Amino acid sequence: MLCTTVYTTVKNPLVANSAFISILKKMESSALVCDKISKEWTGFPSEYLKSWLKSLVLVRNLCAHYRRLYRRTFAFPPKLSKKQRMYVENNNSLFAICFVMRYMLESSSWNNFVINLEALFEEYKGKKVDISLIGFPINWLQILRSPV
């Protein structure tokens, strides 16, 4: 179910499409253009956006091939700023990847994602599912609902 929740949110072609990453890689020779696109979209330099997209593509592919997300560390953790690291203890976790998604989604899509995630965690609350094993802190909902 967690895969389904993440997958349906990340299926946005711009976010989940590795072709977009290829375009960014080709634009590396024009770092100014790449940075401008990234800063307008996310407020961060392109090196952040590239790492976020790489992380999201990895999670999307894991979900598409029915791989587990529980107790997983990720080969391509998203790059986090100093301020972001105040909220994310381990950038090699699913929580870190979910955390950076908020910078790439419209607010309504982000709010729907958080609502669906909360409902999913609530559904499995009594089934001994420890969300800390996917990097979610106790105050995860407060963190994900707070303004960027």
Tab-separated table of C-alpha atoms in Angstrom:
chain	number	residue	atom	x	y	z
A	1	MET	CA	0.000	0.000	0.000
A	2	LEU	CA	2.832	2.414	0.756
A	3	CYS	CA	4.228	1.767	-2.718
A	4	THR	CA	0.827	2.497	-4.222
A	5	THR	CA	0.528	5.777	-2.311
A	6	VAL	CA	4.007	6.913	-3.336
A	7	TYR	CA	3.667	5.593	-6.892
A	8	THR	CA	0.360	7.331	-7.606
A	9	THR	CA	1.752	10.622	-6.328
A	10	VAL	CA	5.052	10.332	-8.184
A	11	LYS	CA	3.568	9.166	-11.485
A	12	ASN	CA	3.512	12.793	-12.609
A	13	PRO	CA	5.438	12.517	-15.899
A	14	LEU	CA	7.688	15.475	-15.114
A	15	VAL	CA	8.721	14.100	-11.726
A	16	ALA	CA	8.874	10.381	-12.435
A	17	ASN	CA	10.176	10.455	-15.968
A	18	SER	CA	13.845	9.707	-16.268
A	19	ALA	CA	13.770	11.572	-19.599
A	20	PHE	CA	13.524	14.779	-17.568
A	21	ILE	CA	16.718	13.826	-15.745
A	22	SER	CA	18.368	13.179	-19.105
A	23	ILE	CA	17.399	16.671	-20.220
A	24	LEU	CA	18.912	18.130	-17.052
A	25	LYS	CA	22.123	16.146	-17.618
A	26	LYS	CA	22.376	17.424	-21.190
A	27	MET	CA	21.924	20.947	-19.887
A	28	GLU	CA	24.887	20.634	-17.528
A	29	SER	CA	26.983	22.537	-20.035
A	30	SER	CA	24.559	25.398	-19.481
A	31	ALA	CA	24.534	25.395	-15.688
A	32	LEU	CA	22.927	28.833	-15.549
A	33	VAL	CA	19.836	27.651	-17.442
A	34	CYS	CA	19.631	24.513	-15.328
A	35	ASP	CA	19.950	26.498	-12.103
A	36	LYS	CA	17.335	28.994	-13.245
A	37	ILE	CA	14.795	26.247	-13.957
A	38	SER	CA	15.530	24.547	-10.662
A	39	LYS	CA	15.391	27.724	-8.569
A	40	GLU	CA	12.102	28.811	-10.167
A	41	TRP	CA	10.523	25.422	-9.620
A	42	THR	CA	11.942	24.408	-6.230
A	43	GLY	CA	13.861	27.362	-4.832
A	44	PHE	CA	17.082	25.297	-4.796
A	45	PRO	CA	20.109	24.994	-7.117
A	46	SER	CA	20.009	22.325	-9.826
A	47	GLU	CA	22.332	19.948	-7.932
A	48	TYR	CA	19.524	19.515	-5.374
A	49	LEU	CA	16.816	18.979	-7.968
A	50	LYS	CA	18.913	16.408	-9.841
A	51	SER	CA	19.505	14.385	-6.678
A	52	TRP	CA	15.805	14.612	-5.738
A	53	LEU	CA	14.690	13.408	-9.150
A	54	LYS	CA	17.194	10.569	-9.091
A	55	SER	CA	15.860	9.499	-5.682
A	56	LEU	CA	12.250	9.726	-6.847
A	57	VAL	CA	12.929	7.738	-9.991
A	58	LEU	CA	14.548	5.039	-7.859
A	59	VAL	CA	11.523	4.875	-5.517
A	60	ARG	CA	9.125	4.897	-8.461
A	61	ASN	CA	11.004	2.008	-10.077
A	62	LEU	CA	11.053	0.033	-6.830
A	63	CYS	CA	7.298	0.493	-6.519
A	64	ALA	CA	6.648	-0.338	-10.175
A	65	HIS	CA	8.513	-3.636	-9.748
A	66	TYR	CA	6.852	-4.501	-6.417
A	67	ARG	CA	9.985	-4.095	-4.326
A	68	ARG	CA	9.812	-3.272	-0.648
A	69	LEU	CA	10.327	0.183	0.839
A	70	TYR	CA	10.220	-0.954	4.450
A	71	ARG	CA	13.637	-1.067	6.180
A	72	ARG	CA	15.348	0.097	2.995
A	73	THR	CA	18.214	2.495	2.582
A	74	PHE	CA	18.471	4.170	-0.776
A	75	ALA	CA	21.427	4.158	-3.145
A	76	PHE	CA	20.758	7.748	-4.206
A	77	PRO	CA	19.743	9.827	-1.184
A	78	PRO	CA	18.376	13.296	-1.908
A	79	LYS	CA	20.708	16.197	-1.260
A	80	LEU	CA	19.440	18.305	1.635
A	81	SER	CA	20.248	21.844	2.705
A	82	LYS	CA	21.314	22.658	6.253
A	83	LYS	CA	17.791	23.883	7.048
A	84	GLN	CA	16.223	20.715	5.607
A	85	ARG	CA	18.561	18.511	7.660
A	86	MET	CA	17.013	20.044	10.797
A	87	TYR	CA	13.831	18.108	9.912
A	88	VAL	CA	15.296	14.996	8.312
A	89	GLU	CA	17.540	12.884	10.519
A	90	ASN	CA	18.596	10.441	7.803
A	91	ASN	CA	18.648	11.554	4.176
A	92	ASN	CA	18.987	7.914	3.119
A	93	SER	CA	15.386	7.136	4.139
A	94	LEU	CA	11.963	7.124	2.540
A	95	PHE	CA	11.012	10.043	4.770
A	96	ALA	CA	13.772	12.164	3.221
A	97	ILE	CA	12.489	11.365	-0.256
A	98	CYS	CA	8.909	12.172	0.749
A	99	PHE	CA	10.140	15.365	2.399
A	100	VAL	CA	11.722	16.703	-0.809
A	101	MET	CA	8.666	15.805	-2.884
A	102	ARG	CA	6.901	18.747	-1.301
A	103	TYR	CA	9.193	21.138	-3.180
A	104	MET	CA	8.201	19.643	-6.526
A	105	LEU	CA	4.449	19.186	-6.144
A	106	GLU	CA	1.689	21.745	-6.271
A	107	SER	CA	0.231	22.362	-2.825
A	108	SER	CA	-3.027	20.504	-3.554
A	109	SER	CA	-1.145	17.403	-4.759
A	110	TRP	CA	1.158	17.607	-1.756
A	111	ASN	CA	-1.759	17.944	0.676
A	112	ASN	CA	-3.495	14.948	-0.915
A	113	PHE	CA	-0.301	12.916	-0.610
A	114	VAL	CA	0.044	13.742	3.108
A	115	ILE	CA	-3.646	12.950	3.738
A	116	ASN	CA	-3.315	9.589	1.940
A	117	LEU	CA	-0.103	8.789	3.789
A	118	GLU	CA	-1.704	9.620	7.141
A	119	ALA	CA	-4.694	7.374	6.319
A	120	LEU	CA	-2.370	4.558	5.274
A	121	PHE	CA	-0.332	4.761	8.479
A	122	GLU	CA	-3.551	4.903	10.499
A	123	GLU	CA	-4.833	1.774	8.723
A	124	TYR	CA	-1.698	-0.155	9.721
A	125	LYS	CA	-1.279	1.392	13.174
A	126	GLY	CA	-2.272	-1.702	15.152
A	127	LYS	CA	-0.351	-4.105	12.928
A	128	LYS	CA	3.095	-3.503	14.424
A	129	VAL	CA	4.354	-1.444	11.496
A	130	ASP	CA	7.155	0.757	12.782
A	131	ILE	CA	7.335	3.846	10.573
A	132	SER	CA	10.662	4.807	12.141
A	133	LEU	CA	12.116	1.949	10.045
A	134	ILE	CA	11.404	4.036	6.951
A	135	GLY	CA	12.865	7.140	8.563
A	136	PHE	CA	9.638	8.781	9.744
A	137	PRO	CA	10.090	10.638	13.048
A	138	ILE	CA	7.369	10.826	15.700
A	139	ASN	CA	6.383	14.328	14.530
A	140	TRP	CA	6.399	13.421	10.805
A	141	LEU	CA	2.918	14.796	10.175
A	142	GLN	CA	3.763	18.161	11.716
A	143	ILE	CA	6.951	18.330	9.618
A	144	LEU	CA	5.217	17.429	6.352
A	145	ARG	CA	2.342	19.839	6.982
A	146	SER	CA	4.528	22.797	7.932
A	147	PRO	CA	5.087	25.461	5.275
A	148	VAL	CA	8.306	25.339	3.263
